[in-house]
């Protein structure tokens, strides 16, 4: 089968790799009908050290189950399924707590250990706990929005939950990528009164406004902080969603939060040390978040996708075939596309 293999920074190739197959009795094999490129894929695209073996990329997908192992009980051949970016058994203490990204037997797709979904097919470990069947046709018009439930919509929601967004709150969203845009959707859905998007790209800002952003801050650093303060009566935001992962974004997020406020961080941090920890401490700002347990959020978010209340699939502004994935990486890295959907 064909798949996307990254061999190093900027070195993305479409190659023939061994077919996805059942290895463990709890596995399933899914034919991928929709996948996508994630903003977090751009970190290895920019920094991955060269390798002779490479790794099959991609951790977001929807597809059709083609085969199941002998111990799979809940997932059946022919099911249309959402594949969260992390696999999980659904039975451990952390899965029961709704934190599938910390499953004691789980892990992440698109690593050197478990092949990713930017491919014609993928092996799903722990299929019963991982996959979420949906009662729609594989070519349903809602597929782009359903695909976001595998990561970005759930991740934006996780940022909002971690930042304690609720009715009447003032919210700032740091980052205008797909996760930040889904964060705008999530904060509006949770009843925020004022939603300030911090971003600089006209197409993304326009979409953020359509999703519910009430104010836009295009500056950076101190300029951005001063502007958010001005928009919030000098007090800052109750809730801040950090959707980038860079030190500057985290510093800004803490700086625009009001004393006693909360920051939900979902941008993959590029530094082991958290910046601005002392200002957060002295202002009693809560900092929470991490890899979103999107499997736990699908059931809550799915009805709003199915009835059209939210349309997170609009973050996809380019659709490509598998052969064009290297160009898709370049487009996202150069900010020529918000998020690229792949139809293998």
PDB file of N, CA and C in Angstrom, residues 259-310:
ATOM      1  N   UNK A 259      -5.776  38.048  36.941  1.00  0.00           N
ATOM      2  CA  UNK A 259      -5.499  37.331  38.191  1.00  0.00           C
ATOM      3  C   UNK A 259      -6.651  36.377  38.536  1.00  0.00           C
ATOM      4  N   UNK A 260      -6.289  35.161  38.882  1.00  0.00           N
ATOM      5  CA  UNK A 260      -7.296  34.145  39.172  1.00  0.00           C
ATOM      6  C   UNK A 260      -7.857  33.474  37.946  1.00  0.00           C
ATOM      7  N   UNK A 261      -7.353  33.845  36.768  1.00  0.00           N
ATOM      8  CA  UNK A 261      -7.825  33.249  35.524  1.00  0.00           C
ATOM      9  C   UNK A 261      -7.197  31.893  35.256  1.00  0.00           C
ATOM     10  N   UNK A 262      -7.482  31.355  34.070  1.00  0.00           N
ATOM     11  CA  UNK A 262      -7.000  30.017  33.726  1.00  0.00           C
ATOM     12  C   UNK A 262      -6.509  29.976  32.280  1.00  0.00           C
ATOM     13  N   UNK A 263      -5.434  29.250  32.062  1.00  0.00           N
ATOM     14  CA  UNK A 263      -4.881  29.029  30.724  1.00  0.00           C
ATOM     15  C   UNK A 263      -5.023  27.550  30.394  1.00  0.00           C
ATOM     16  N   UNK A 264      -5.616  27.254  29.248  1.00  0.00           N
ATOM     17  CA  UNK A 264      -5.684  25.888  28.738  1.00  0.00           C
ATOM     18  C   UNK A 264      -4.677  25.743  27.617  1.00  0.00           C
ATOM     19  N   UNK A 265      -3.648  24.952  27.833  1.00  0.00           N
ATOM     20  CA  UNK A 265      -2.569  24.835  26.848  1.00  0.00           C
ATOM     21  C   UNK A 265      -2.708  23.515  26.087  1.00  0.00           C
ATOM     22  N   UNK A 266      -2.797  23.624  24.767  1.00  0.00           N
ATOM     23  CA  UNK A 266      -2.865  22.426  23.929  1.00  0.00           C
ATOM     24  C   UNK A 266      -1.851  22.469  22.792  1.00  0.00           C
ATOM     25  N   UNK A 267      -1.168  23.612  22.609  1.00  0.00           N
ATOM     26  CA  UNK A 267      -0.072  23.644  21.649  1.00  0.00           C
ATOM     27  C   UNK A 267       1.060  22.777  22.156  1.00  0.00           C
ATOM     28  N   UNK A 268       1.611  21.910  21.314  1.00  0.00           N
ATOM     29  CA  UNK A 268       2.690  21.016  21.749  1.00  0.00           C
ATOM     30  C   UNK A 268       3.894  21.868  22.146  1.00  0.00           C
ATOM     31  N   UNK A 269       4.301  21.864  23.425  1.00  0.00           N
ATOM     32  CA  UNK A 269       5.377  22.759  23.856  1.00  0.00           C
ATOM     33  C   UNK A 269       6.716  22.371  23.228  1.00  0.00           C
ATOM     34  N   UNK A 270       7.445  23.375  22.803  1.00  0.00           N
ATOM     35  CA  UNK A 270       8.744  23.145  22.175  1.00  0.00           C
ATOM     36  C   UNK A 270       9.896  23.369  23.147  1.00  0.00           C
ATOM     37  N   UNK A 271       9.559  23.487  24.433  1.00  0.00           N
ATOM     38  CA  UNK A 271      10.565  23.687  25.468  1.00  0.00           C
ATOM     39  C   UNK A 271      10.109  22.937  26.710  1.00  0.00           C
ATOM     40  N   UNK A 272      11.032  22.272  27.381  1.00  0.00           N
ATOM     41  CA  UNK A 272      10.663  21.518  28.580  1.00  0.00           C
ATOM     42  C   UNK A 272      10.267  22.437  29.731  1.00  0.00           C
ATOM     43  N   UNK A 273      10.764  23.647  29.744  1.00  0.00           N
ATOM     44  CA  UNK A 273      10.456  24.592  30.820  1.00  0.00           C
ATOM     45  C   UNK A 273       9.296  25.491  30.397  1.00  0.00           C
ATOM     46  N   UNK A 274       8.350  25.705  31.284  1.00  0.00           N
ATOM     47  CA  UNK A 274       7.225  26.578  30.983  1.00  0.00           C
ATOM     48  C   UNK A 274       7.613  28.035  31.214  1.00  0.00           C
ATOM     49  N   UNK A 275       7.502  28.880  30.207  1.00  0.00           N
ATOM     50  CA  UNK A 275       7.827  30.291  30.402  1.00  0.00           C
ATOM     51  C   UNK A 275       6.773  30.995  31.250  1.00  0.00           C
ATOM     52  N   UNK A 276       7.159  32.110  31.810  1.00  0.00           N
ATOM     53  CA  UNK A 276       6.260  32.967  32.589  1.00  0.00           C
ATOM     54  C   UNK A 276       5.646  32.254  33.784  1.00  0.00           C
ATOM     55  N   UNK A 277       6.359  31.314  34.365  1.00  0.00           N
ATOM     56  CA  UNK A 277       5.808  30.593  35.509  1.00  0.00           C
ATOM     57  C   UNK A 277       5.688  31.488  36.735  1.00  0.00           C
ATOM     58  N   UNK A 278       6.630  32.426  36.922  1.00  0.00           N
ATOM     59  CA  UNK A 278       6.524  33.317  38.077  1.00  0.00           C
ATOM     60  C   UNK A 278       5.330  34.274  37.976  1.00  0.00           C
ATOM     61  N   UNK A 279       5.103  34.946  36.815  1.00  0.00           N
ATOM     62  CA  UNK A 279       3.879  35.748  36.713  1.00  0.00           C
ATOM     63  C   UNK A 279       2.612  34.932  36.940  1.00  0.00           C
ATOM     64  N   UNK A 280       2.584  33.699  36.435  1.00  0.00           N
ATOM     65  CA  UNK A 280       1.419  32.838  36.661  1.00  0.00           C
ATOM     66  C   UNK A 280       1.238  32.566  38.151  1.00  0.00           C
ATOM     67  N   UNK A 281       2.336  32.321  38.829  1.00  0.00           N
ATOM     68  CA  UNK A 281       2.284  32.034  40.268  1.00  0.00           C
ATOM     69  C   UNK A 281       1.749  33.226  41.053  1.00  0.00           C
ATOM     70  N   UNK A 282       2.320  34.383  40.808  1.00  0.00           N
ATOM     71  CA  UNK A 282       1.966  35.548  41.620  1.00  0.00           C
ATOM     72  C   UNK A 282       0.574  36.107  41.285  1.00  0.00           C
ATOM     73  N   UNK A 283       0.033  35.728  40.132  1.00  0.00           N
ATOM     74  CA  UNK A 283      -1.329  36.154  39.795  1.00  0.00           C
ATOM     75  C   UNK A 283      -2.357  35.050  40.011  1.00  0.00           C
ATOM     76  N   UNK A 284      -1.925  33.942  40.627  1.00  0.00           N
ATOM     77  CA  UNK A 284      -2.839  32.827  40.889  1.00  0.00           C
ATOM     78  C   UNK A 284      -3.538  32.347  39.621  1.00  0.00           C
ATOM     79  N   UNK A 285      -2.783  32.283  38.531  1.00  0.00           N
ATOM     80  CA  UNK A 285      -3.329  31.817  37.255  1.00  0.00           C
ATOM     81  C   UNK A 285      -3.146  30.304  37.163  1.00  0.00           C
ATOM     82  N   UNK A 286      -4.227  29.591  36.899  1.00  0.00           N
ATOM     83  CA  UNK A 286      -4.166  28.142  36.721  1.00  0.00           C
ATOM     84  C   UNK A 286      -3.704  27.834  35.306  1.00  0.00           C
ATOM     85  N   UNK A 287      -2.781  26.901  35.170  1.00  0.00           N
ATOM     86  CA  UNK A 287      -2.319  26.454  33.857  1.00  0.00           C
ATOM     87  C   UNK A 287      -2.567  24.960  33.769  1.00  0.00           C
ATOM     88  N   UNK A 288      -3.368  24.569  32.778  1.00  0.00           N
ATOM     89  CA  UNK A 288      -3.744  23.168  32.642  1.00  0.00           C
ATOM     90  C   UNK A 288      -3.740  22.804  31.167  1.00  0.00           C
ATOM     91  N   UNK A 289      -4.056  21.549  30.877  1.00  0.00           N
ATOM     92  CA  UNK A 289      -4.116  21.103  29.488  1.00  0.00           C
ATOM     93  C   UNK A 289      -3.073  20.063  29.167  1.00  0.00           C
ATOM     94  N   UNK A 290      -2.963  19.744  27.900  1.00  0.00           N
ATOM     95  CA  UNK A 290      -2.063  18.699  27.429  1.00  0.00           C
ATOM     96  C   UNK A 290      -2.660  18.037  26.211  1.00  0.00           C
ATOM     97  N   UNK A 291      -2.174  16.846  25.852  1.00  0.00           N
ATOM     98  CA  UNK A 291      -2.763  16.132  24.713  1.00  0.00           C
ATOM     99  C   UNK A 291      -4.249  15.864  24.978  1.00  0.00           C
ATOM    100  N   UNK A 292      -5.085  16.283  24.086  1.00  0.00           N
ATOM    101  CA  UNK A 292      -6.531  16.212  24.324  1.00  0.00           C
ATOM    102  C   UNK A 292      -7.034  14.767  24.265  1.00  0.00           C
ATOM    103  N   UNK A 293      -7.787  14.324  25.262  1.00  0.00           N
ATOM    104  CA  UNK A 293      -8.413  13.002  25.194  1.00  0.00           C
ATOM    105  C   UNK A 293      -9.641  13.058  24.284  1.00  0.00           C
ATOM    106  N   UNK A 294      -9.401  13.201  22.992  1.00  0.00           N
ATOM    107  CA  UNK A 294     -10.512  13.465  22.074  1.00  0.00           C
ATOM    108  C   UNK A 294     -11.524  12.328  22.047  1.00  0.00           C
ATOM    109  N   UNK A 295     -11.066  11.102  22.331  1.00  0.00           N
ATOM    110  CA  UNK A 295     -11.996   9.970  22.378  1.00  0.00           C
ATOM    111  C   UNK A 295     -13.104  10.215  23.401  1.00  0.00           C
ATOM    112  N   UNK A 296     -12.761  10.912  24.485  1.00  0.00           N
ATOM    113  CA  UNK A 296     -13.745  11.189  25.529  1.00  0.00           C
ATOM    114  C   UNK A 296     -14.740  12.267  25.121  1.00  0.00           C
ATOM    115  N   UNK A 297     -14.370  13.099  24.152  1.00  0.00           N
ATOM    116  CA  UNK A 297     -15.214  14.234  23.778  1.00  0.00           C
ATOM    117  C   UNK A 297     -16.114  13.962  22.578  1.00  0.00           C
ATOM    118  N   UNK A 298     -15.862  12.881  21.842  1.00  0.00           N
ATOM    119  CA  UNK A 298     -16.613  12.656  20.602  1.00  0.00           C
ATOM    120  C   UNK A 298     -18.112  12.564  20.866  1.00  0.00           C
ATOM    121  N   UNK A 299     -18.492  11.803  21.883  1.00  0.00           N
ATOM    122  CA  UNK A 299     -19.916  11.607  22.149  1.00  0.00           C
ATOM    123  C   UNK A 299     -20.617  12.927  22.465  1.00  0.00           C
ATOM    124  N   UNK A 300     -19.925  13.840  23.147  1.00  0.00           N
ATOM    125  CA  UNK A 300     -20.509  15.133  23.484  1.00  0.00           C
ATOM    126  C   UNK A 300     -20.615  16.045  22.262  1.00  0.00           C
ATOM    127  N   UNK A 301     -19.582  16.054  21.425  1.00  0.00           N
ATOM    128  CA  UNK A 301     -19.527  16.987  20.298  1.00  0.00           C
ATOM    129  C   UNK A 301     -20.267  16.481  19.056  1.00  0.00           C
ATOM    130  N   UNK A 302     -20.385  15.167  18.919  1.00  0.00           N
ATOM    131  CA  UNK A 302     -20.954  14.586  17.705  1.00  0.00           C
ATOM    132  C   UNK A 302     -22.351  15.101  17.374  1.00  0.00           C
ATOM    133  N   UNK A 303     -23.291  15.179  18.331  1.00  0.00           N
ATOM    134  CA  UNK A 303     -24.634  15.656  17.954  1.00  0.00           C
ATOM    135  C   UNK A 303     -24.623  17.046  17.332  1.00  0.00           C
ATOM    136  N   UNK A 304     -23.770  17.937  17.830  1.00  0.00           N
ATOM    137  CA  UNK A 304     -23.720  19.290  17.282  1.00  0.00           C
ATOM    138  C   UNK A 304     -23.128  19.313  15.877  1.00  0.00           C
ATOM    139  N   UNK A 305     -22.262  18.348  15.578  1.00  0.00           N
ATOM    140  CA  UNK A 305     -21.759  18.217  14.207  1.00  0.00           C
ATOM    141  C   UNK A 305     -22.853  17.680  13.297  1.00  0.00           C
ATOM    142  N   UNK A 306     -23.546  16.654  13.756  1.00  0.00           N
ATOM    143  CA  UNK A 306     -24.555  16.013  12.914  1.00  0.00           C
ATOM    144  C   UNK A 306     -25.722  16.938  12.596  1.00  0.00           C
ATOM    145  N   UNK A 307     -26.071  17.813  13.546  1.00  0.00           N
ATOM    146  CA  UNK A 307     -27.198  18.708  13.268  1.00  0.00           C
ATOM    147  C   UNK A 307     -26.777  20.066  12.714  1.00  0.00           C
ATOM    148  N   UNK A 308     -25.477  20.239  12.515  1.00  0.00           N
ATOM    149  CA  UNK A 308     -24.988  21.461  11.885  1.00  0.00           C
ATOM    150  C   UNK A 308     -24.840  22.644  12.815  1.00  0.00           C
ATOM    151  N   UNK A 309     -25.004  22.433  14.128  1.00  0.00           N
ATOM    152  CA  UNK A 309     -24.833  23.529  15.081  1.00  0.00           C
ATOM    153  C   UNK A 309     -23.412  24.077  15.035  1.00  0.00           C
ATOM    154  N   UNK A 310     -22.437  23.188  14.886  1.00  0.00           N
ATOM    155  CA  UNK A 310     -21.049  23.607  14.679  1.00  0.00           C
ATOM    156  C   UNK A 310     -20.556  22.993  13.373  1.00  0.00           C
TER     157      UNK A 310
END
